[in-house]
XYZ file of C-alpha atoms in Angstrom:
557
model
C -36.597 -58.562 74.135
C -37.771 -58.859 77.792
C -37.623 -62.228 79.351
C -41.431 -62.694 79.535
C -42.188 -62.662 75.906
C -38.911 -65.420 75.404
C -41.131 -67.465 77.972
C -44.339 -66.894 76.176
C -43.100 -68.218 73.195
C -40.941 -71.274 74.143
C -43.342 -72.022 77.296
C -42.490 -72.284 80.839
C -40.284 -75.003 82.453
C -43.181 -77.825 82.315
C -41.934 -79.346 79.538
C -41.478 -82.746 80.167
C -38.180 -82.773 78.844
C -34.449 -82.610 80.757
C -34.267 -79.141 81.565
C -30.321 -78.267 82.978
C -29.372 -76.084 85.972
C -29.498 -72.771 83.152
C -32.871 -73.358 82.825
C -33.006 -73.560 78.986
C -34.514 -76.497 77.329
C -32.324 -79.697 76.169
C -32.889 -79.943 72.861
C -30.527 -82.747 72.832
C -33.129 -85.203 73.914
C -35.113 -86.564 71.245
C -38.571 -86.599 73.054
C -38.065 -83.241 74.446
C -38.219 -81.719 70.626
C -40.971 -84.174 69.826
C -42.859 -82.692 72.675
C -42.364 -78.863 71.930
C -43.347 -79.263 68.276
C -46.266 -80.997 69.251
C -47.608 -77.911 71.466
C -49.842 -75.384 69.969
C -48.198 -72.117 68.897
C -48.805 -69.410 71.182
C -50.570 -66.406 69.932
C -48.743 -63.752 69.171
C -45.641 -64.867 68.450
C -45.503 -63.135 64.657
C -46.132 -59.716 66.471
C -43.020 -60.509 68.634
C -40.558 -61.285 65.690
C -42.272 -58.332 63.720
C -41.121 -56.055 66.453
C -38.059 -57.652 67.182
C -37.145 -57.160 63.557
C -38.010 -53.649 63.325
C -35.778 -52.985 66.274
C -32.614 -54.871 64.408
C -33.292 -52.510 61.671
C -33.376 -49.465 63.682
C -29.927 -50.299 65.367
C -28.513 -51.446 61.866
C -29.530 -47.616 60.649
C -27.845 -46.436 64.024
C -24.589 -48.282 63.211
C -24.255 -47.204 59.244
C -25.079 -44.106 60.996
C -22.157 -43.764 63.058
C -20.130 -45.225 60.619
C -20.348 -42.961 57.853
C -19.845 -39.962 60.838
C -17.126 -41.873 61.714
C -15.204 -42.049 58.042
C -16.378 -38.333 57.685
C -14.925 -36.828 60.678
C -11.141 -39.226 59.662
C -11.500 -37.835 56.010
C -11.169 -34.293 57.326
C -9.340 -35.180 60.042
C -6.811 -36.591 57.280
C -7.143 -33.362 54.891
C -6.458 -31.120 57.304
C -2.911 -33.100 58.234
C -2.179 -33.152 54.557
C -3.151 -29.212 53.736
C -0.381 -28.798 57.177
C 1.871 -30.801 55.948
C 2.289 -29.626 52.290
C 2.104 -25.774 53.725
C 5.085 -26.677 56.007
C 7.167 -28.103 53.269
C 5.973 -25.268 50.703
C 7.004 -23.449 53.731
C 10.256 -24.615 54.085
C 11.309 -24.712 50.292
C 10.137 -21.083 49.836
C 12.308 -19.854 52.638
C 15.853 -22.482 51.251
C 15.255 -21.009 48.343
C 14.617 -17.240 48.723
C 18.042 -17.703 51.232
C 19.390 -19.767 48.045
C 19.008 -16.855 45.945
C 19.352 -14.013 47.902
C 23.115 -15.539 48.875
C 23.552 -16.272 45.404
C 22.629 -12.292 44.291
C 24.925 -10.775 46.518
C 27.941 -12.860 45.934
C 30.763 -14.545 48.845
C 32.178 -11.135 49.353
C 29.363 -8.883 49.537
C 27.106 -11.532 51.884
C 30.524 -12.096 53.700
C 31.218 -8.340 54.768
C 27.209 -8.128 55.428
C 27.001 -11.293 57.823
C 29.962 -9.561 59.796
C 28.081 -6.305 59.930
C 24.800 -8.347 61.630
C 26.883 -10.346 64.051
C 28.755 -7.367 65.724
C 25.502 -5.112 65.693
C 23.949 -8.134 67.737
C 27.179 -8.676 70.152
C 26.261 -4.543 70.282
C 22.760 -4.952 71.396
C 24.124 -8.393 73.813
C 26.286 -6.152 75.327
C 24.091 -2.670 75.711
C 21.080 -4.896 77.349
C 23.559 -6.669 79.658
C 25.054 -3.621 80.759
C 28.704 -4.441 79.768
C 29.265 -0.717 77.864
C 29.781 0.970 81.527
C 31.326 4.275 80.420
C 31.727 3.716 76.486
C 27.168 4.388 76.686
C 28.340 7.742 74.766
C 26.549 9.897 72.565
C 28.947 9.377 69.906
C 29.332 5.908 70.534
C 25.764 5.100 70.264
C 25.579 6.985 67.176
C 28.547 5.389 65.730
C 27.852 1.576 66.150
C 23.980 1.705 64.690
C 25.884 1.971 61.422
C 27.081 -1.482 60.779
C 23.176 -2.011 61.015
C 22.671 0.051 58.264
C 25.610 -1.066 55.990
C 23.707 -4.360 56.793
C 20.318 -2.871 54.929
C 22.091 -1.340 52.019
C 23.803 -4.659 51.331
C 20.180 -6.056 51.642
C 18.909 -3.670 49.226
C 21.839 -3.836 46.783
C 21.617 -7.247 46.773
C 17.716 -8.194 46.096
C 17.176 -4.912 44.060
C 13.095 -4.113 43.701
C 11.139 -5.884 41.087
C 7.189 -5.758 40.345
C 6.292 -9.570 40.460
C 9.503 -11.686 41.251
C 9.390 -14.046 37.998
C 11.114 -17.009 40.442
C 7.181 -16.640 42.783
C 5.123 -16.397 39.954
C 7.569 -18.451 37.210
C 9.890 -19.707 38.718
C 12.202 -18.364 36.171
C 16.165 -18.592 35.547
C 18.870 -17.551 38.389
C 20.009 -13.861 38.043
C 23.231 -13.161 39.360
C 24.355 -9.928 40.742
C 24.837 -8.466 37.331
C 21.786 -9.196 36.377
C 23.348 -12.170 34.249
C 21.899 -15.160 33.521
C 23.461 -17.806 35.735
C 24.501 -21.019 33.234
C 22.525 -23.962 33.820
C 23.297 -27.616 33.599
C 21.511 -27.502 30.292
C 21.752 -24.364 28.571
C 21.025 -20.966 29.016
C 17.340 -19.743 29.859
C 16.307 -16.258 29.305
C 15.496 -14.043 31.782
C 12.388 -12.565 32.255
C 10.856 -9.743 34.736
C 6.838 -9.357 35.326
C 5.401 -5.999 36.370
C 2.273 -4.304 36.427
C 1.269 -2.219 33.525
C -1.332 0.137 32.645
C -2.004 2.584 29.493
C -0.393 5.998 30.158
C 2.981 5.983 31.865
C 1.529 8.494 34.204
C -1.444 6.574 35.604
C -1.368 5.290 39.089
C -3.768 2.235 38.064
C -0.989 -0.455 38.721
C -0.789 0.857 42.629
C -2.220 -1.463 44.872
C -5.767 -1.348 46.477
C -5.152 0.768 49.815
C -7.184 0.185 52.729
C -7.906 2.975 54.894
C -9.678 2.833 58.439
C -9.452 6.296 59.494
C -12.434 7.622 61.830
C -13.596 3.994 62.287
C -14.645 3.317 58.397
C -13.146 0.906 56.170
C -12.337 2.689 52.520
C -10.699 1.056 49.475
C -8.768 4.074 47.134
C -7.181 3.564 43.511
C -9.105 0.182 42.976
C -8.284 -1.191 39.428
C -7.627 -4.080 37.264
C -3.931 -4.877 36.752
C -2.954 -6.237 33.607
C 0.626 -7.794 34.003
C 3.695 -7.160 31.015
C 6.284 -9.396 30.587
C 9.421 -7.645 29.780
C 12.822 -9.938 28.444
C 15.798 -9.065 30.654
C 17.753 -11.342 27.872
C 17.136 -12.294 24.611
C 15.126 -15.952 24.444
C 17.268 -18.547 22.467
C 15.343 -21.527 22.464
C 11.713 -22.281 21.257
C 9.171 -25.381 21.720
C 6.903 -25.587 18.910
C 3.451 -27.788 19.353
C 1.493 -28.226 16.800
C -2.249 -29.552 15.940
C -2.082 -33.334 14.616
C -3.359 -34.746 11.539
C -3.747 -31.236 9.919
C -1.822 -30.269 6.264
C -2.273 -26.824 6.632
C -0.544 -27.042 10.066
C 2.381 -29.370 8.867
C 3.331 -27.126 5.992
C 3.105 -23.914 8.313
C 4.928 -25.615 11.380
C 8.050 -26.602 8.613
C 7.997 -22.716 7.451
C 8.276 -21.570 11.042
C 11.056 -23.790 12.148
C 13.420 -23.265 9.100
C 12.417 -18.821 9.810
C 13.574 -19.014 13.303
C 16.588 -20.785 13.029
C 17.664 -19.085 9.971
C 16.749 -15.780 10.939
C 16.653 -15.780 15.126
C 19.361 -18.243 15.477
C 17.187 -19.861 17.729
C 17.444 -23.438 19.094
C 13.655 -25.662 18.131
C 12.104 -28.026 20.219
C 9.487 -30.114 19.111
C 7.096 -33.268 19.770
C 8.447 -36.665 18.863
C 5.870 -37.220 15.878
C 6.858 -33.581 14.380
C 10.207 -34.717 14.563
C 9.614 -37.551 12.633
C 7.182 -35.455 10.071
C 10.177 -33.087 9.380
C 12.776 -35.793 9.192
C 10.560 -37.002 6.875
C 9.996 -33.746 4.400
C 14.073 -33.136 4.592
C 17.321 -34.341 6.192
C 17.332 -30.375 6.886
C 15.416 -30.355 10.092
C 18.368 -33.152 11.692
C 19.509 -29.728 13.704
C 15.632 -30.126 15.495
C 15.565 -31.253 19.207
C 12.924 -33.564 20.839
C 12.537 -35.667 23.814
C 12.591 -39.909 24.439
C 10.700 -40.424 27.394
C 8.642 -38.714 30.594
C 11.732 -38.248 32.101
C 13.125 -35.708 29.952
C 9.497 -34.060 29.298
C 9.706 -33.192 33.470
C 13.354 -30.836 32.666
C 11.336 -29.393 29.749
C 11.225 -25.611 31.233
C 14.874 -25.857 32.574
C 15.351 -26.133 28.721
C 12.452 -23.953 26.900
C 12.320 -20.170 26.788
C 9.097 -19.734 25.041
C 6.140 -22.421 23.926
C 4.693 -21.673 20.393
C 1.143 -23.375 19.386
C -0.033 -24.318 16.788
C -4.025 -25.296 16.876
C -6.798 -24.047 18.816
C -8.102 -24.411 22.478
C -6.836 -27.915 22.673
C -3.544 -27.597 21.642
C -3.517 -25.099 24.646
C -4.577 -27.235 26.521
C -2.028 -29.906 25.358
C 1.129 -27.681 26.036
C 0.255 -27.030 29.653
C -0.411 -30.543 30.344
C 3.101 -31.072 29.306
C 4.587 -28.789 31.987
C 3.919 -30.449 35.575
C 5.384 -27.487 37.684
C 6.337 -24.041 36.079
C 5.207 -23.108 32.506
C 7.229 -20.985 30.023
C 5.517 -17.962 28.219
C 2.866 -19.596 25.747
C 2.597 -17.663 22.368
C -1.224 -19.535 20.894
C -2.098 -19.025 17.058
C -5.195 -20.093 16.568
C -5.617 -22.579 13.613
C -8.289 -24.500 15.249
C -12.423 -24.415 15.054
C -12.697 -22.463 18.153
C -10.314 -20.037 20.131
C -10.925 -18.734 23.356
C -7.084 -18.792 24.561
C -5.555 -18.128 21.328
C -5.992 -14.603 20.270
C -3.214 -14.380 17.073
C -4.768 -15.490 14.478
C -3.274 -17.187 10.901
C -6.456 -16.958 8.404
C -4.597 -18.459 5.804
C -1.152 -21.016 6.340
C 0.915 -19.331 3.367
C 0.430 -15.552 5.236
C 3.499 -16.045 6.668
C 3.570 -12.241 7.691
C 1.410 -12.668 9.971
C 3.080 -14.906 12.763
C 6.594 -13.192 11.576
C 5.236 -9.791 12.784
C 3.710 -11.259 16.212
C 6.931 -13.123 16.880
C 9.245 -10.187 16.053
C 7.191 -8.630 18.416
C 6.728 -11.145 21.348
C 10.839 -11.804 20.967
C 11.536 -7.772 21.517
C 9.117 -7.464 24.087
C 7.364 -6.554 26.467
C 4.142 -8.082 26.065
C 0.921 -8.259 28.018
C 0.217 -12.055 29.435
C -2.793 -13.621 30.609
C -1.919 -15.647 34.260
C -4.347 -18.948 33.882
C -4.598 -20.577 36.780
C -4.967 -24.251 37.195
C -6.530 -26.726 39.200
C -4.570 -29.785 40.842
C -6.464 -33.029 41.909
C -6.016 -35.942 44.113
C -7.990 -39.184 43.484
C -7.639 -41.314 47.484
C -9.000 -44.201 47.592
C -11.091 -45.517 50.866
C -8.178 -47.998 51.191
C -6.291 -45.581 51.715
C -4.289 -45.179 55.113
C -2.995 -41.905 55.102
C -3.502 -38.605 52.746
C -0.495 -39.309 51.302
C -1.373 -42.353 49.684
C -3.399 -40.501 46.859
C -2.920 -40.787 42.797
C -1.939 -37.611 41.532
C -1.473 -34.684 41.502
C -3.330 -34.256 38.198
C -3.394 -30.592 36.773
C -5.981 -29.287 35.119
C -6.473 -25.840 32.859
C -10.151 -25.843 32.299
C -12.317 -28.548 34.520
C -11.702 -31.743 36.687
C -15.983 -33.071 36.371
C -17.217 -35.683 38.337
C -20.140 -37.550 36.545
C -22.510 -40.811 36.724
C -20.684 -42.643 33.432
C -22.818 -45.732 32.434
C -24.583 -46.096 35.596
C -28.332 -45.189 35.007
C -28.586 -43.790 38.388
C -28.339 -40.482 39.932
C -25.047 -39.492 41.244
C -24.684 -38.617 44.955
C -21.420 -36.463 45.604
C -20.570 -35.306 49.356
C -19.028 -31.940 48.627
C -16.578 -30.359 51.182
C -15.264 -26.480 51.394
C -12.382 -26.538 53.623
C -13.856 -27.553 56.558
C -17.680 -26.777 55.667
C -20.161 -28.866 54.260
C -21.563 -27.093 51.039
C -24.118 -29.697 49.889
C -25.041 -33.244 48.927
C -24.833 -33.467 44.762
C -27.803 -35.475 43.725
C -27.794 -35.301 39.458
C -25.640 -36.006 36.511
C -22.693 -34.837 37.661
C -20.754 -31.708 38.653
C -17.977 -29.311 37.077
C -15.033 -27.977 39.142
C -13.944 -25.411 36.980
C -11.075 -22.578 36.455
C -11.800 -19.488 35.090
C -10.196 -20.350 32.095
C -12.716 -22.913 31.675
C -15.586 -20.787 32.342
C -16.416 -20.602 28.507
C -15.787 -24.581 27.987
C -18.132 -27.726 29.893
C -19.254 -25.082 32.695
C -20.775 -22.453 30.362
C -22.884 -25.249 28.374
C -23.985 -26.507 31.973
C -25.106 -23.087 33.158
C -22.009 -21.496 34.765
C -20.998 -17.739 34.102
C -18.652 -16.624 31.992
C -15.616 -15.279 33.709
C -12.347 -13.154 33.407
C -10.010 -15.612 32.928
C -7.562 -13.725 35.496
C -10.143 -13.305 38.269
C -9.041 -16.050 41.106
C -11.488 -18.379 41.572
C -13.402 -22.109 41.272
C -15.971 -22.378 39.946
C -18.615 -25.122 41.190
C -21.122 -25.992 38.260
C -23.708 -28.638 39.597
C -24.654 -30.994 35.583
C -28.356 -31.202 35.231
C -29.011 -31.205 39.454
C -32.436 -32.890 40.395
C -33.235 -29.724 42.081
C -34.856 -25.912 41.229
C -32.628 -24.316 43.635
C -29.647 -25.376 42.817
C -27.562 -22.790 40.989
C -23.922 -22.175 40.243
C -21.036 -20.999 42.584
C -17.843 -19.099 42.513
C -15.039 -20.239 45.450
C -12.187 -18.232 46.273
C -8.727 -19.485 45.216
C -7.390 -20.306 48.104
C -10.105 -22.399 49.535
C -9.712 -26.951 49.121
C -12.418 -28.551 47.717
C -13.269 -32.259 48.829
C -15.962 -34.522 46.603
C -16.393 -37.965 47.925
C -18.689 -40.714 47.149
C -20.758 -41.919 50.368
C -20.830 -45.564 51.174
C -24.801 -45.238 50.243
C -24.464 -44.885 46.367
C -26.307 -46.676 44.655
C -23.563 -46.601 42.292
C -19.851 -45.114 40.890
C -19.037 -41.972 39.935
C -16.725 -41.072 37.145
C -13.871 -38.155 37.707
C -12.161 -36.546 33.839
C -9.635 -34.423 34.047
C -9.524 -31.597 31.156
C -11.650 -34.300 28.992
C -9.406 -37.322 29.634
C -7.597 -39.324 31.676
C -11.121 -40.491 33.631
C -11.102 -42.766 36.737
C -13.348 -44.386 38.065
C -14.595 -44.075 41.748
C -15.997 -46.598 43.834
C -17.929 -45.346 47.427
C -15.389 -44.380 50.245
C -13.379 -42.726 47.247
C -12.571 -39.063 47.431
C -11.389 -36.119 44.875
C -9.516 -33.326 45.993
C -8.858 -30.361 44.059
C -7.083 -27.274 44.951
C -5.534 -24.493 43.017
C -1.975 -24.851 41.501
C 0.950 -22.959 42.306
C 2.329 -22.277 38.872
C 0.076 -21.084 36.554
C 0.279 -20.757 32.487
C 1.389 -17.311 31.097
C -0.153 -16.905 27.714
C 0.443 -13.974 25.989
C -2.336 -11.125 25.042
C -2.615 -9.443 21.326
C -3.741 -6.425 22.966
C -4.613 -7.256 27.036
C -6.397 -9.774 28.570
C -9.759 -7.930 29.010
C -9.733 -6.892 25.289
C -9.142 -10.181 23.966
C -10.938 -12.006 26.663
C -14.491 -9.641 25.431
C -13.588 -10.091 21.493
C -13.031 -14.041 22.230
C -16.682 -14.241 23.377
C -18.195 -11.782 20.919
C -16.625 -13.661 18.011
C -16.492 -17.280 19.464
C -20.346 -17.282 20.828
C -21.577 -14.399 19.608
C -22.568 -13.145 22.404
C -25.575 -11.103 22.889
C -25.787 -10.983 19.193
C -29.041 -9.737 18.056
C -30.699 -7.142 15.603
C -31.005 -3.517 16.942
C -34.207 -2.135 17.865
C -36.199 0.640 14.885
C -36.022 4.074 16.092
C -39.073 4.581 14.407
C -41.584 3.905 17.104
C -43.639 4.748 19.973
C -41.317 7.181 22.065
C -41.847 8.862 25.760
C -43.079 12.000 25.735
C-alpha cells in the first residue's frame, strides 16, 4: 500500500500526541490514543482495506501456486531417480546372473580352456596394433591365430545352447547344468521347464518374428502373427501346490480325492494351505505325508519348492494363488468350480467326475501345453512425508486392477494422473481403474473399459463414472509408469484397493505408482489362449447374444 493512503487513514503528524524521530505515532501515551479515537474516520478507509485484502488473496493464490509447481516438479524429479535406480540394479542383477549361469553351463574346464582362448586372442590383437609381430605378420600366421577366437565362439555356443524363450527371463525357472540336468537345490529338486513359440502345423512360419524391412525408403512389416507360447517339461514335475476354494463341500471332498490320486499314482510330493491341512488331518491321519507352510517367511521360498500350482475355485482363487507368489510364479493349472470363470478354462461340472481333472492332469504332467502369460501390475503407495522414492509401502502386485476411488467422502475425487513424464489429465469423478488385461473383463468392463486379449501388453486406464462427456477409456503401453497423486486442493481422501482388498487410504500430497511386473503368471490353456479367451466371454457374458434375424423379408434386388 503506498505511503499516502497509510497517511490518509492514520492522519498526518498533527496529532497532538509524542510523535518519535520514526515518525509513527506513540501509542504509548494515554492521551495520544484518546485523541486519535476521538477524530472522525476518514472516508474511504473500507475501500482501502477492501483492496488491500483482495491483493493478500491474490499473492496467497500466487504462493499455493508455486507451491504445488514446486511439489510437482520434486515428485517427478524423485520418480525419475527411482525408475534409474531400480533399472541400474535390474541392470546389474540381470548381467551377475546371466554370467552366473552361463559359467555354471559350461562347467570349470570348459569356461577354463575358453577364458585362455580370449586372453591370448586379445594379447594377439595388443600385439598386431602395437606393431610387435615385425616379421611373424604372415599369411599363415594371421590365418592361424584367428582360431583361438573361434574355439572361443563354439565354447560360447556349446555352452548356452539356443532356446525359444529362456524360462530363467520369463520364469525364472530351475538351474540347468551342462547336461541339461537339473542342478539340486537347497530344498529339493524343481523341474525343468523350456518355453517356445508354437503354432498349428509344424510347417508354418507363424512363430517367426515380425521383420521390419526399409528397403527403397518404406517401412514394411512381413509374417505378422499372434504367438501363442507352449510349455514343454525338460523333467518330470514332482511336487504340486494345491489351493482350493474355502467354505465349499463339494470342493473339500474333491481336493481330498485329488491329493490321495497324485501321490498314489504320480508319486508326487502335495503342498497345501494351512486350513486344508488341518481339513485333511481332520478327515484321516492319512494325509500326515501333506506339506504346508508356518509363516510369511516360508510362503516367500514357495516357488524354489513348487513345480506346478493346482486351483481349485473360480476367478478368485486365481487370483488368490498369484498373490501368494511375490516374484516368479510356477505354471498355474485353474479348474473352475466357482460362479464365474474367465481364467479357468478346465472345467469339473460335477465333484465325483473324477475323470475329468485325471485326464487334464495326465495331460498337463506329459506335456507340452499352451500357457496364457498374465501380466501384473506392481504399486507403490509414498506418502507426502516422504523424503526420498524409496521410502514407499509396497510393492503391492496386482493381477486384475489397483482402483483409486472417493470411499465415504461425498465429494468428487480429484486424481493428478502422470504418464512417464507427461501429464495425461486431472480425474474429477468417482474414481479410476488401473487395469491389466487380465482384468479387462472384471471392475474395468462394468465401468466401460474394452475387453481385451489377456496376452496383449498393456494398462488399461478406466476413468469410474467421470463428471465429464469426453472422457473415455485408454490403453498404455507396458512399459510406460503411471503416477496418480492427490493434490494438496482436495477437498477430500481418496481410497487406493488392490485386486479388491488390501485398501489404503490417501491423504493429499500422497501418490500411487503403478508399473508393470517383471514376472508374470503362466496359466495354462485347454486349447490356446485366443480360443479360450473368446469361449470365456461367449459363455461367461454372453456376449453379443441375441436372436438371428428371419430370412423371410424385404431383400435387395
Amino acid at each position: 500500500m503506498a505511503p499516502s493512503k497509510l497517511n490518509s487513514i492514520f492522519g498526518d503528524a498533527s496529532v497532538s500526541g509524542s510523535q518519535p524521530e520514526n515518525g509513527l505515532v506513540d501509542f504509548n501515551s494515554e492521551k495520544a490514543v484518546q485523541e486519535l479515537l476521538q477524530q472522525p474516520p476518514v472516508q474511504g478507509i473500507d475501500d482501502h482495506l477492501i483492496e488491500f485484502s483482495e491483493a493478500l488473496r491474490t499473492v496467497a493464490k500466487a504462493l499455493r501456486r508455486a507451491s504445488e509447481g514446486k511439489a510437482s516438479a520434486q515428485a517427478e524429479a524423485a520418480e525419475w531417480k527411482r525408475k534409474y535406480e531400480l533399472e541400474r540394479a535390474r541392470s546389474l542383477r540381470l548381467e551377475r546372473k546371466d554370467f552366473c549361469n552361463f559359467v555354471g553351463a559350461c562347467g570349470t574346464r570348459d569356461f577354463g580352456d575358453m577364458m585362455h582362448a580370449s586372453t591370448e586372442l586379445l594379447i594377439f590383437l595388443e600385439k598386431l596394433s602395437s606393431g610387435e609381430h615385425n616379421g611373424d605378420c604372415s599369411a599363415e600366421n594371421l590365418a592361424n591365430e584367428p582360431m583361438m577366437c573361434m574355439e572361443a565362439r563354439k565354447q560360447s555356443e556349446r555352452c548356452c545352447g539356443k532356446h525359444g524363450i529362456f524360462s530363467h527371463e520369463v520364469l525364472h525357472n530351475g538351474e540347468i547344468g551342462s547336461d541339461n540336468e537339473v542342478v539340486n537345490n537347497k530344498f529339493m529338486r524343481k523341474a525343468s521347464f523350456k518355453l517356445s513359440w508354437w503354432c498349428k502345423g509344424e510347417k508354418s512360419d507363424q512363430h517367426k518374428h515380425d521383420i521390419v524391412s526399409f528397403e527403397r525408403g518404406n517401412i514394411t512389416t512381413a509374417e505378422r502373427s499372434s504367438k501363442q507360447i507352449s510349455l514343454k517339461w525338460e523333467s518330470h514335475p514332482q511336487t504340486v501346490l494345491i489351493l482350493t476354494k474355502p467354505n465349499s463341500t463339494s470342493v473339500r471332498i474333491l481336493c481330498a480325492e485329488m491329493v490321495r490320486w497324485l501321490r498314489e499314482q504320480k508319486k508326487m510330493e502335495i503342498f497345501v494351505e494351512p486350513r486344508v491341512k488341518v481339513e485333511l488331518m481332520t478327515e484321516s491321519s492319512y494325509f500326515d505325508f501333506v506339506q504346508t507352510w508356518k509363516d510369511e517367511k516360508e510362503t516367500l521360498l514357495l516357488h524354489t519348492n513348487v513345480d506346478l500350482v493346482v486351483t481349485l475355485g473360480g476367478d478368485g482363487t486365481v487370483l488368490w494363488a498369484a498373490s501368494l507368489f511375490k516374484g516368479p510364479v510356477p505354471p498355474v493349472i485353474p479348474f473352475s468350480l466357482g460362479s464365474l470363470g474367465f481364467m479357468t478354462p478346465f472345467r469339473i461340472l460335477h465333484f465325483y467326475e473324477v475323470e475329468q481333472y485325471r485326464e487334464c492332469l495326465d495331460s498337463i504332467l506329459r506335456g507340452p501345453f499352451s500357457i496364457t502369460l498374465r501380466h501384473r501390475l506392481q504399486c507403490h503407495v509414498i506418502r507426502d512425508a516422504a523424503k526420498s522414492e524409496y521410502e514407499s509401502e509396497g510393492p503391492v502386485l496386482v493381477l486384475n486392477e489397483v482402483t483409486i476411488d472417493r470411499g465415504i467422502s461425498s465429494f468428487l475425487t480429484n486424481l493428478e494422473c502422470y504418464c512417464d513424464s507427461s501429464f495425461v489429465t486431472c480425474v474429477q469423478g468417482d474414481g479410476l481403474i488401473l487395469s491389466t488385461t487380465s482384468g479387462s473383463t472384471a471392475y474395468s468392463l462394468a465401468a466401460g473399459g474394452s475387453m481385451v486379449h489377456p496376452q496383449v501388453p498393456g494398462i488399461l486406464f478406466t476413468p469410474i463414472c467421470p463428471h465429464s462427456l469426453s472422457f473415455r477409456p485408454l490403453i498404455l503401453p507396458e512399459h510406460v509408469t503411471l503416477r496418480v497423486q492427490v493434490p494438496f486442493n482436495s477437498r477430500g481422501h481418496a481410497w487406493a484397493s488392490f485386486d479388491g482388498k488390501d485398501r489404503k487410504q490417501l491423504a493429499p500430497g500422497d501418490a500411487l505408482v503403478v508399473s508393470m511386473a517383471p514376472c508374470p503368471v503362466p496359466t495354462a490353456c485347454q486349447v490356446d489362449s485366443t480360443s479360450d479367451f473368446l469361449r470365456s466371454i461367449h459363455e461367461g457374458l454372453h456376449w453379443n447374444l441375441r436372436k438371428t434375424q428371419s430370412f423371410d423379408g424385404p431383400r435387395d434386388l
